[in-house]
Structures are given as structure tokens and as C-alpha cells.
Amino acid sequence: MSPLAAYPAVVVAAGIPVWIHGATPVMLLSLAAGALLWIAVTWRSLGSGLVGALSATAAYAIALWIEPAAGIVEALAFGASLLIVLQHTDFARRFHGAEVMPAIASAAFWRWFVTVMLAAGAIVALTAAVTFVTDGAPPAFRPLLTGIGAFLALGAAIAVFGRAR
Amino acid sequence: MSAKASPLVFVLAAVAAAALLGAVAVDRIELVIAAVPLLLFLVRVDARPPAGFALAHALSTDRTTEGDTVAVTITLTARTDLPCIEVLYRLPAMAELASGSNRRVLKLAEGESESWTLEVRFLARGHTRLGRFHYRAWDEAGLSAVEGRYEDLVQVKVYPAAVPIRYLPRPRRTRSSFGNHVSSKLGQGLEPGNLRPYASGDRLRQINWRASLRTGRLYVTEFHEERNADVVILLDTTADIGRQPDSSLDYCVKAAAALATGYLRHRDRVGLITYGGNIQWIRPRTGRRQIETLLEALLPASMAVNYSFQGLDLLPPRVLPPGALVIALSPLIDPRFTKVVANLAGRGFDVLLLALSPLELMKPFVRSSPLDDLAARLWTLNRRATLDALQDIGLPAVEVRPDQPFDAALAPLARAGRPRATRR
């Protein structure tokens, strides 16, 4: 992980709420969030990163509340930028002062990239499924699709909790 | 070993929860989408971090001197896939990292091994143990870790550093064995002595032609013999001021090591008496092995608390040979040591007192205030009076400041010109 990736992510995370709507409370919250996230990246403070991310989320929520028109891409970029800032801060905090093999840092970045890609894929798939169910599928198929969805969710929950034990 | 979750888990969960709550509050799907990457990151591929590995370390040497470095090669062999393992090679208190890194984060596949070398500098004498490892094995995402310790202790002997001395105080009396000190006895040697008329049996190369031509009679030059001497270093361990590695005892031990090495290079017999809780000694001997014996004895020297007075009267002559040069090293804090030194001088030993000034060692620990300054001045006067009293009874006493080179402290003794050695 490199600060070169984290600092632009701070700008994105603090900038997206202002870009959606530049109201004064949004700007103030975004400014505070940007400063806190910048402190988190620079001084490896996960606490500051948490407060900064919560402030950015609050600013984003207010901007969405004021502005009815917003996109899915911005939302994904906002989540991905928060993830990379927090992940970088934690990485730098954990291994500060240690000699880190380059493969470790590239693996962490690769994991972030895969996560974002998976998130994008999941969002696209869910959007397509919702569109298909609400508009395309015949009403008779809806209980069947709900049953399949519930079955998959139950299977995923069992898999996750089983592994955790 | 149980896996501990990283704080990142809680931070990501808190931010995702806030985003989901915000989504409900403002009734917007975008906040749910923003939470998706954070929640997906928390879904771990493998919840339990693997910890199958072997650690080993090898030292370039197990004997060194203060200020020198020892190379340590650490090898980590993975028995299972290790996506991220952090290894800390803990250094003891009186050691520092000279080069390399003692904390490394590695990624190894099953069966792979990785070696790296670091250099450890030892700051103080003593027996030091190396080989304490701390490790932390993380899972692929860095969300949970298994911690542990591993020990493979190796003892390193750190000997006091012996700086070379130019001005070694000359002993007043020498022994009968060959050495480097010019004896008062005439015979075979390099230092010219008296002239005397030629006698039958004298060698031709001994004839002093200049004197013979001037007087018209044959004269020969006599030479002073070169002999060795007995030197006993008396180390005061009744008090210690300052903090390792710059305490008064450390300074005295370094001075003792330097003196012992210097005299042994001059082929003298050197012994050691440690005056503290119990009197410990090393008999005077000569040779390279004696250097090691003396350094080994100086290695664990530490302050010993004892309330009884023990003189050196009962020490056998083989430990304290009659007429030996006794070099006493002390911060002159305990009056018992002063009494012992005065007794030795009274018994006819050639005693030399090197009194280390403890004031400089105290300064870092004492705040500068009028009262402390006054106490320091009184203490200085008291020490001066003690040294003067010892000089009055004919005992050469030199005050040594820890901030000046030891060689410079001995220079006045060489310049003052101690009398030429007489043979016992």
C-alpha cells in the first residue's frame, strides 16, 4: 500500500458529497472529513480515520438528502475510496518501522481492487435482477424467485457462520 | 493460540453500519451501495491465519567487545502458506540495531524459506542473551492475527573495550624475568648505564671507544637490564554512580581492561583484585591467556553492597606480591576503599590511585539549582581534601574525569617521571 493511492482517495471521499451538492453543512462536514482522513493517512491514526470516514458518510447522506439526482458510480467510488483510506491507514499503522516485502503491499492493493470489482459486479447484478423482477418477470415467477433468494441467503449465512466457528 | 481481530474490522463495520443507517434515514439506495465494498472486504476467505513455520538464528560470534557488532542471520521456513507474517527479533536492553532490520513482514509459500541478516551493536559489557522472537501471522486480508513468542537463546559475552594506552605508569620495582622495564641492575640490555674500566671477559663490542681514546685506557659501557614487573589492579566495586554503560564502575572496568592489556603487552605479570562485597582476585600471570582471564573476570563486575570492613592484609603473597605496582581504580565514594589503599601504601606497596570524578556522571540526573550546585562544590572540596591527605602520605593520586581520554589522565604520571625501577 502506498500513500500515493491513499491521498487521492481522501480527495475523492471528501469531494464526492460536495460534488453532489455544495451546501454549507455538506462543505463543512466534507472539509472536516478530508482533514481527519488526511491526518489518518499521514500519522497512521485509525481513530482519526474512523471519525473522518463517519463525517464523510454524514456529509454524503446530507448531500443525498438535499439532492435527489445522484448516481450509482459515485456511490461505489465513495465506498471504494473510504475502503482504501482505512485499509492503507491500518496497513501503515501495523507495519510502521518494519521492513515489508513488496509482495505484501501489492497483495493488499490487489485485495482492495478485487473487492471493489466484486462490489461493482454485485451491484450491477442486483440492479439487473431487481429490474428483471419488477419489469420483465411474469407475476407467477415472483414467489419462486423469492424462494431461491431466501435459500441462497440461508446457505451463505450457514457457510459464513460455520467457517467462523 | 487464538486469532485476534484487527481494529480495522470494527472500523469498517462501524462505517458500513453508519452508511446503512444513513440509507434508511434519508431513504437512498446510494448509501447501501457505498457500504457494499466495506462489507465485502469483511467477508474473509480464510478466517484463521496460518502459523506453520520454523524460526532459526545464527550469530557470527558469541564473543565481542563493547561497541562492536555481531551479525545475526535469521531464517524463516514456512511449513504452510504464510500470506503475511511479521517477525520481531527482540534486542536486549544494552544492544542496538547497527544495520538491517529486526522487524520484517514476509509472505512465503509452503516450503519456502527466507533469510536476512542484521547487525547488532552491544553498548555495555556483560553476559547478554539473544534469540527472543515475537511473531504475528496475519490472514490474507489482514483482518485477524495469531501472535506468539519463540525463544532460542544464545549467550553473547561482551567484553569491556580496552583502549590502547601510551603512557603506562612505570613500576618502581621489577622482577628477575625478562621484560620491557629498564631495571636499575646492570647487565645485558639496551639502555646505556655506567662506564667502567675494561676487565677480562668483557666483549669487544661493549668497549666505549670515545671514552677509551680520550683517557688512553679501555672503558666498557654497562647497560641496564630490561625486566618485567608485577602489576595488580585493584578495582573498587563498593559504589557505582551513573547508568550503564556510562556508570563510574563501567569507566573503571574499561580503565582496568586497558591497563591490564597494556601491561601484559609489556610482558608484565598482571593480577586483579575486586574489592566489594567479597574480595575476589586473579593471580598475577603473564601471557595472552591472562588477558582473556582478566577480561572474563571484569565482565560481570557490579556494585556489591557490604557493611563489613575487609582489609587486604590476609591476601597471600602470590595474589599480592611484595613490591608489586598496585593501581587502584575508584570513584572514592566509600571511605573503606580509601583506608585499604592507604594501608597498602603504608605496607610498602607501590600504590597509584586513579580517582574517577563522579560529578560529571551525576550531572544528567541532578537538576541545576543553587542548593545542588553548593552540594556539588562541597563534595568536590571533600574529595580534594581526601586526595590531598593521600598525597601527604606519599601516595600518588590522580583525579580522572570521565569526559577526558584515559590516556590523557595518565600522562601527568609519565611526565612527573616516576623513579627508575629497582630490582627486587
XYZ file of C-alpha atoms in Angstrom:
589
model
C 0.000 0.000 0.000
C 1.249 3.442 -0.839
C 0.193 6.908 0.358
C 0.170 7.838 -3.328
C -3.053 5.830 -3.609
C -4.457 6.957 -0.244
C -4.153 10.743 -0.654
C -6.198 10.867 -3.918
C -8.744 8.616 -2.186
C -9.039 11.214 0.616
C -9.824 13.871 -2.008
C -12.424 11.593 -3.637
C -14.086 10.654 -0.315
C -14.282 14.290 0.827
C -15.065 15.654 -2.642
C -17.986 13.446 -3.736
C -20.530 14.875 -1.202
C -19.561 18.437 -2.215
C -19.761 17.459 -5.881
C -23.317 16.122 -5.390
C -24.443 19.246 -3.513
C -22.295 22.141 -2.348
C -24.457 23.236 0.609
C -22.676 24.822 3.592
C -23.186 21.941 6.070
C -22.014 19.453 3.422
C -18.929 21.546 2.679
C -18.064 21.970 6.359
C -18.510 18.276 7.093
C -16.557 17.299 3.988
C -13.748 19.674 4.928
C -13.562 18.184 8.420
C -13.706 14.658 6.972
C -10.909 15.452 4.496
C -8.716 16.895 7.245
C -9.314 13.911 9.530
C -8.678 11.384 6.767
C -5.517 13.273 5.768
C -4.348 13.121 9.415
C -5.171 9.393 9.479
C -3.071 8.684 6.375
C -0.179 10.900 7.440
C 0.040 9.872 11.100
C -1.290 6.334 10.760
C -4.203 7.035 13.122
C -7.057 4.597 12.670
C -9.190 6.520 15.229
C -8.899 9.664 13.165
C -9.682 7.587 10.078
C -12.870 6.265 11.705
C -14.098 9.747 12.688
C -13.169 11.099 9.248
C -14.995 8.262 7.458
C -18.107 8.763 9.631
C -18.002 12.523 8.912
C -17.668 11.858 5.182
C -20.602 9.420 5.341
C -22.704 12.018 7.196
C -21.795 14.641 4.588
C -22.711 12.183 1.811
C -26.053 11.400 3.488
C -26.909 15.107 3.836
C -25.939 15.740 0.200
C -28.170 12.850 -0.929
C -30.999 14.138 1.232
C -30.786 17.605 -0.369
C -30.047 16.494 -3.932
C -32.488 13.977 -5.432
C -30.351 13.191 -8.524
C -27.250 11.105 -7.814
C -25.547 8.112 -9.433
C -24.505 4.597 -8.532
C -20.948 5.167 -9.817
C -20.373 8.000 -7.336
C -21.673 5.804 -4.524
C -19.316 2.987 -5.460
C -16.381 5.414 -5.806
C -17.224 6.863 -2.388
C -17.260 3.421 -0.723
C -14.093 2.289 -2.529
C -12.195 5.459 -1.576
C -13.183 5.102 2.092
C -12.069 1.479 1.998
C -8.644 2.274 0.555
C -8.053 5.119 3.022
C -8.947 2.947 6.006
C -7.091 -0.077 4.664
C -3.950 1.981 3.995
C -4.096 3.601 7.432
C -4.374 0.209 9.113
C -1.593 -1.252 6.965
C 0.745 1.656 7.737
C -0.113 1.501 11.443
C 0.516 -2.247 11.674
C 3.832 -2.321 9.861
C 5.295 1.064 10.768
C 9.055 0.684 11.276
C 9.173 -2.808 9.813
C 10.787 -3.916 6.604
C 7.874 -5.039 4.440
C 8.299 -7.312 1.437
C 6.933 -5.597 -1.702
C 4.697 -8.649 -2.308
C 2.748 -7.875 0.897
C 1.903 -4.319 -0.180
C 0.950 -5.385 -3.699
C -1.230 -8.197 -2.258
C -3.090 -5.662 -0.071
C -3.695 -3.384 -3.045
C -4.775 -6.349 -5.155
C -7.271 -7.362 -2.479
C -8.758 -3.836 -2.457
C -9.044 -3.926 -6.258
C -10.763 -7.356 -6.256
C -13.142 -6.201 -3.512
C -14.138 -3.103 -5.494
C -14.572 -5.147 -8.678
C -16.706 -7.683 -6.831
C -18.764 -4.879 -5.321
C -19.271 -3.335 -8.751
C -20.239 -6.735 -10.171
C -22.620 -7.423 -7.287
C -24.280 -4.015 -7.671
C -24.706 -4.455 -11.417
C -26.106 -7.989 -10.920
C -28.502 -6.836 -8.174
C -29.674 -3.865 -10.242
C -30.262 -6.140 -13.233
C -32.094 -8.684 -11.073
C -34.314 -6.014 -9.498
C -35.099 -4.572 -12.947
C -35.873 -8.060 -14.262
C -38.107 -8.953 -11.296
C -40.045 -5.671 -11.262
C -40.405 -5.178 -15.003
C -39.615 -8.354 -17.002
C -40.608 -11.440 -14.997
C -44.210 -12.719 -15.062
C -46.025 -12.368 -11.715
C -46.224 -16.161 -11.356
C -42.411 -16.454 -11.142
C -42.046 -13.943 -8.321
C -42.694 -16.374 -5.385
C -40.263 -18.839 -6.989
C -37.548 -16.199 -7.306
C -38.150 -15.096 -3.703
C -37.779 -18.711 -2.561
C -34.493 -19.144 -4.485
C -33.207 -15.865 -2.985
C -34.118 -16.929 0.549
C -32.487 -20.331 0.007
C -29.247 -18.703 -1.241
C -29.177 -16.235 1.664
C -29.671 -19.090 4.162
C -26.869 -21.110 2.521
C -24.496 -18.113 2.593
C -25.287 -17.435 6.277
C -24.661 -21.093 7.208
C -21.366 -21.085 5.262
C -20.138 -17.860 6.883
C -21.119 -18.796 10.461
C -19.891 -22.379 10.053
C -16.423 -21.180 8.990
C -16.270 -18.615 11.778
C -16.836 -21.363 14.396
C -3.338 -19.796 20.088
C -6.458 -17.824 19.313
C -6.812 -15.373 16.453
C -7.403 -11.759 17.377
C -9.413 -9.461 15.153
C -7.750 -6.360 13.805
C -9.203 -2.933 14.776
C -9.832 -2.480 11.047
C -12.715 -4.976 11.325
C -14.539 -2.774 13.836
C -13.773 0.429 11.941
C -15.099 -0.970 8.633
C -18.153 -2.427 10.369
C -18.872 0.911 12.079
C -18.582 2.913 8.841
C -20.715 0.371 6.932
C -23.345 0.434 9.706
C -23.384 4.230 9.616
C -23.855 4.156 5.838
C -26.731 1.655 6.118
C -28.387 3.703 8.893
C -27.986 6.797 6.719
C -29.588 4.924 3.820
C -32.632 4.167 5.968
C -32.740 7.705 7.367
C -32.589 9.544 4.052
C -34.241 6.740 2.098
C -31.486 6.483 -0.554
C -30.000 3.316 -2.094
C -26.656 5.072 -2.858
C -25.567 4.767 0.787
C -26.194 0.997 0.669
C -24.060 0.811 -2.469
C -21.309 2.794 -0.712
C -21.378 0.242 2.139
C -21.060 -2.769 -0.190
C -17.222 -2.583 -0.715
C -16.705 -2.204 3.041
C -18.933 -5.210 3.819
C -17.411 -7.322 1.056
C -13.936 -6.652 2.434
C -15.050 -8.060 5.783
C -16.065 -11.388 4.220
C -12.863 -13.275 4.870
C -11.642 -16.012 2.599
C -9.932 -17.782 5.464
C -10.864 -16.696 8.971
C -7.990 -18.422 10.778
C -4.484 -17.167 9.994
C -1.975 -19.956 9.379
C 1.039 -20.238 11.673
C 3.080 -23.242 10.499
C 6.704 -22.131 10.315
C 10.161 -22.575 11.827
C 12.440 -19.780 13.011
C 16.208 -20.022 13.454
C 19.039 -17.587 14.033
C 22.806 -17.839 13.721
C 25.380 -15.458 15.219
C 28.701 -14.600 13.581
C 30.385 -14.850 17.005
C 29.395 -15.307 20.625
C 32.233 -13.103 21.927
C 32.606 -9.433 21.225
C 33.654 -6.177 22.819
C 31.664 -3.086 23.760
C 30.775 -1.010 20.727
C 31.413 -3.870 18.300
C 28.773 -5.539 16.183
C 27.647 -9.118 15.763
C 25.961 -10.256 12.553
C 22.768 -12.236 13.116
C 21.277 -14.273 10.297
C 17.598 -15.125 10.771
C 15.926 -17.834 8.734
C 12.174 -18.321 8.464
C 10.914 -21.543 6.877
C 7.235 -21.865 6.029
C 5.519 -25.205 6.651
C 2.219 -23.843 5.365
C 1.383 -20.917 3.135
C 2.067 -17.723 5.071
C 0.216 -14.825 3.416
C 1.616 -12.281 5.878
C 3.874 -12.925 8.851
C 5.544 -10.281 10.960
C 8.723 -11.321 12.800
C 10.332 -9.189 15.503
C 13.796 -10.135 16.725
C 13.866 -8.587 20.173
C 17.123 -6.908 21.172
C 18.320 -6.852 24.785
C 18.464 -3.581 26.721
C 22.140 -2.874 26.144
C 22.122 -3.611 22.420
C 21.024 -1.604 19.423
C 20.481 -2.229 15.760
C 23.546 -1.228 13.734
C 22.259 -2.203 10.301
C 19.456 -4.212 8.751
C 16.020 -4.608 10.265
C 14.942 -6.627 13.289
C 11.270 -6.410 12.285
C 10.226 -7.876 8.970
C 6.956 -8.632 7.265
C 7.123 -11.535 4.848
C 4.977 -13.581 2.527
C 6.057 -17.166 1.961
C 4.602 -20.138 0.155
C 4.646 -23.608 1.716
C 8.216 -24.986 1.858
C 9.839 -21.645 1.067
C 12.396 -20.091 3.367
C 13.778 -16.594 3.679
C 16.982 -15.449 5.374
C 18.075 -11.957 6.276
C 20.986 -10.528 8.175
C 21.110 -7.727 10.692
C 23.933 -6.306 12.760
C 23.577 -5.809 16.492
C 25.831 -3.384 18.340
C 26.473 -4.063 22.027
C 26.664 -0.959 24.185
C 27.719 -2.396 27.527
C 29.833 -5.233 28.858
C 28.252 -8.332 30.352
C 26.559 -11.579 29.501
C 23.796 -10.850 27.018
C 21.235 -13.217 25.588
C 19.997 -13.038 22.045
C 17.274 -15.099 20.413
C 13.873 -13.799 21.558
C 11.374 -13.703 18.713
C 7.867 -12.288 18.597
C 5.719 -13.169 15.631
C 2.311 -12.206 14.325
C 0.758 -14.214 11.484
C -1.994 -12.367 9.631
C -4.675 -13.760 7.399
C -4.830 -12.831 3.713
C -6.844 -9.647 4.318
C -5.040 -8.581 7.469
C -8.258 -8.779 9.499
C -7.119 -11.263 12.153
C -3.795 -12.358 13.557
C -2.207 -15.067 15.640
C 0.518 -13.848 17.988
C 3.223 -15.769 19.756
C 6.743 -15.883 21.100
C 9.638 -18.157 20.301
C 12.948 -18.421 22.143
C 16.239 -19.906 21.024
C 18.594 -18.198 23.456
C 22.299 -17.856 22.753
C 24.591 -16.168 25.262
C 26.952 -13.499 23.983
C 29.900 -12.374 26.073
C 30.523 -8.665 25.670
C 33.977 -7.800 26.955
C 34.921 -4.291 28.088
C 36.642 -2.269 25.390
C 40.358 -1.842 26.120
C 41.708 1.335 24.556
C 45.470 1.407 23.881
C 47.455 3.426 26.442
C 50.598 5.351 25.513
C 51.618 6.450 28.982
C 51.666 3.412 31.226
C 52.884 4.283 34.720
C 56.307 2.701 35.282
C 56.635 0.305 38.201
C 59.252 1.192 40.801
C 60.421 -2.375 41.269
C 60.965 -5.093 38.713
C 61.189 -8.870 38.858
C 64.031 -11.070 37.710
C 62.338 -12.176 34.493
C 62.900 -10.566 31.138
C 60.566 -7.721 30.253
C 60.316 -4.186 28.912
C 61.019 -2.047 32.002
C 64.506 -0.614 32.439
C 65.847 -2.051 35.680
C 68.456 -0.434 37.941
C 70.536 -3.608 37.706
C 73.330 -3.503 35.197
C 73.806 -6.301 32.704
C 72.518 -7.125 29.232
C 70.126 -4.574 27.852
C 69.621 -1.655 25.509
C 69.637 1.329 27.899
C 73.233 2.596 28.472
C 74.287 2.825 32.123
C 77.718 3.380 33.663
C 81.249 3.346 32.222
C 83.854 1.154 33.902
C 87.385 0.069 33.076
C 87.735 -2.919 30.802
C 88.023 -6.229 32.601
C 88.979 -9.608 31.304
C 85.977 -11.355 29.751
C 84.229 -8.185 28.523
C 83.000 -8.283 24.954
C 84.759 -6.218 22.349
C 81.517 -4.534 21.209
C 80.966 -3.239 24.740
C 84.118 -1.048 24.547
C 83.295 2.630 24.576
C 85.859 3.853 22.042
C 85.243 7.565 22.595
C 85.980 7.365 26.342
C 88.876 4.945 25.773
C 90.615 7.243 23.252
C 90.136 10.295 25.486
C 91.603 8.654 28.593
C 94.077 6.287 26.978
C 92.568 3.293 28.851
C 89.968 0.835 27.695
C 86.485 1.518 29.054
C 83.320 -0.500 28.539
C 79.703 0.672 28.644
C 77.390 -1.118 31.012
C 73.701 -1.468 30.211
C 70.587 -1.598 32.345
C 68.750 -4.860 32.246
C 65.147 -4.924 30.991
C 62.864 -6.755 33.317
C 59.193 -7.273 33.871
C 57.127 -6.307 36.905
C 54.151 -7.370 38.951
C 51.108 -5.179 38.455
C 47.940 -5.642 40.465
C 44.818 -3.748 39.501
C 42.593 -3.001 42.476
C 39.020 -2.337 41.388
C 36.569 -0.645 43.735
C 33.078 -2.139 43.428
C 31.698 -0.709 46.660
C 29.913 2.100 44.806
C 28.587 2.809 41.353
C 27.293 6.134 40.080
C 25.514 6.749 36.806
C 23.699 4.491 34.420
C 25.054 1.673 32.312
C 27.025 1.846 30.006
C 28.476 5.128 31.352
C 28.497 4.485 35.083
C 31.551 5.015 37.263
C 32.081 1.260 37.552
C 31.874 0.867 33.777
C 34.517 3.538 33.371
C 36.745 1.870 35.993
C 36.280 -1.543 34.335
C 37.252 -0.090 30.945
C 40.298 1.538 32.541
C 41.223 -1.766 34.235
C 40.911 -3.616 30.915
C 43.070 -1.019 29.165
C 45.739 -1.119 31.887
C 45.781 -4.926 32.026
C 46.101 -5.219 28.258
C 48.838 -2.568 28.184
C 50.962 -4.150 30.911
C 50.520 -7.666 29.566
C 51.789 -6.455 26.182
C 54.897 -5.274 28.054
C 55.341 -8.865 29.312
C 54.460 -7.928 32.917
C 52.556 -10.158 35.272
C 49.136 -8.656 35.854
C 46.618 -9.606 38.513
C 43.249 -8.277 39.580
C 41.602 -7.729 42.949
C 37.945 -6.757 43.035
C 37.146 -5.013 46.295
C 33.436 -5.045 47.036
C 31.078 -7.415 48.749
C 33.570 -10.224 48.712
C 37.173 -9.796 47.758
C 37.806 -11.650 44.524
C 41.115 -11.985 42.822
C 43.035 -13.276 39.838
C 46.640 -14.184 40.496
C 49.258 -12.191 38.562
C 50.351 -14.043 35.473
C 51.658 -13.117 32.078
C 50.710 -14.036 28.526
C 47.785 -13.776 26.143
C 45.678 -16.189 28.106
C 45.852 -13.907 31.123
C 44.222 -11.115 29.084
C 41.249 -13.368 28.483
C 41.174 -14.456 32.136
C 41.177 -10.857 33.354
C 38.572 -9.689 30.847
C 36.414 -12.660 31.815
C 36.709 -11.614 35.476
C 35.879 -7.990 34.669
C 32.818 -8.983 32.612
C 30.320 -9.430 35.468
C 31.769 -6.721 37.762
C 28.923 -4.962 39.521
C 28.356 -2.982 42.679
C 28.259 -5.170 45.761
C 26.700 -3.980 48.994
C 28.585 -4.975 52.121
C 28.618 -3.291 55.512
C 31.668 -5.018 56.948
C 35.213 -3.833 56.522
C 37.640 -6.243 54.939
C 41.295 -5.321 54.599
C 43.739 -6.850 52.149
C 46.152 -7.862 54.941
C 45.347 -11.550 54.691
C 45.787 -11.879 50.958
C 48.589 -14.338 50.158
C 51.768 -13.006 48.519
C 51.067 -14.935 45.340
C 47.948 -12.760 44.902
C 49.537 -9.516 46.073
C 53.303 -9.959 45.525
C 55.548 -7.800 47.715
C 56.652 -4.672 45.881
C 54.023 -5.009 43.169
C 52.687 -1.909 41.482
C 49.097 -1.616 42.714
C 46.882 0.566 40.558
C 43.681 1.379 42.414
C 40.650 2.448 40.375
C 37.857 4.036 42.342
C 35.304 6.862 42.351
C 36.424 7.404 46.004
C 32.953 7.322 47.471
C 33.328 4.611 50.106
C 35.876 5.578 52.789
C 36.680 1.884 53.349
C 38.400 1.734 49.982
C 40.428 4.843 50.781
C 41.529 3.142 54.013
C 42.540 -0.033 52.136
C 44.617 1.958 49.654
C 46.318 3.916 52.441
C 47.099 0.645 54.255
C 48.702 -0.811 51.130
C 50.873 2.275 50.696
C 51.833 2.001 54.329
C 52.888 -1.624 53.822
C 55.364 -0.520 51.174
C 53.474 -1.337 48.027
C 53.970 0.916 45.053
C 50.394 2.214 45.011
C 48.890 4.510 42.423
C 45.354 5.796 42.880
C 43.282 6.781 39.865
C 40.249 8.514 41.364
C 37.353 8.869 38.959
C 35.401 12.080 39.409
C 31.723 11.120 39.818
C 30.415 14.691 39.495
C 30.246 14.587 35.696
C 28.363 11.286 35.887
C 25.852 12.769 38.331
C 25.051 15.859 36.244
C 22.478 14.242 33.898
C 20.434 13.120 36.915
C 20.592 16.288 39.022
C 18.712 19.484 38.262
C 20.757 22.635 38.354
C 19.737 24.599 41.421
C 21.717 26.759 43.861
C 21.429 24.078 46.554
C 22.626 21.288 44.261
C 25.476 23.458 42.992
C 26.513 24.133 46.575
C 26.367 20.402 47.396
C 28.499 19.635 44.326
C 31.066 22.222 45.367
C 31.188 20.806 48.899
C 31.569 17.307 47.538
C 34.395 18.470 45.262
C 36.149 20.070 48.225
C 35.717 16.911 50.291
C 37.211 14.781 47.509
C 40.062 17.244 47.061
C 40.809 17.015 50.800
C 40.811 13.179 50.638
C 43.184 13.198 47.654
C 45.465 15.723 49.362
C 45.545 13.598 52.516
C 46.553 10.552 50.459
C 49.232 12.554 48.641
C 50.535 13.732 52.002
C 51.302 10.131 52.979
C 53.226 9.708 49.703
C 50.543 8.045 47.668
C 50.313 9.371 44.095
C 46.644 10.071 43.445
C 45.348 11.407 40.159
C 41.822 12.599 39.545
C 40.396 11.210 36.309
C 37.498 12.944 34.602
C 35.191 10.627 32.658
C 34.865 13.134 29.820
C 38.593 13.131 29.083
C 40.524 10.258 27.476
C 42.012 7.852 29.967
C 45.404 8.192 28.309
C 45.386 11.940 28.965
C 44.730 11.308 32.654
C 47.793 9.072 32.885
C 50.079 11.499 31.017
C 50.940 13.627 34.113
C 52.207 10.496 35.852
C 54.558 9.780 32.956
C 55.707 13.422 32.750
C 56.310 13.621 36.507
C 58.936 10.919 35.985
C 58.458 8.151 38.460
C 61.843 6.868 39.668
C 63.585 4.203 37.622
C 62.683 0.678 38.576
C 64.820 -1.083 41.121
C 65.250 -4.816 41.028
C 63.949 -6.812 43.948
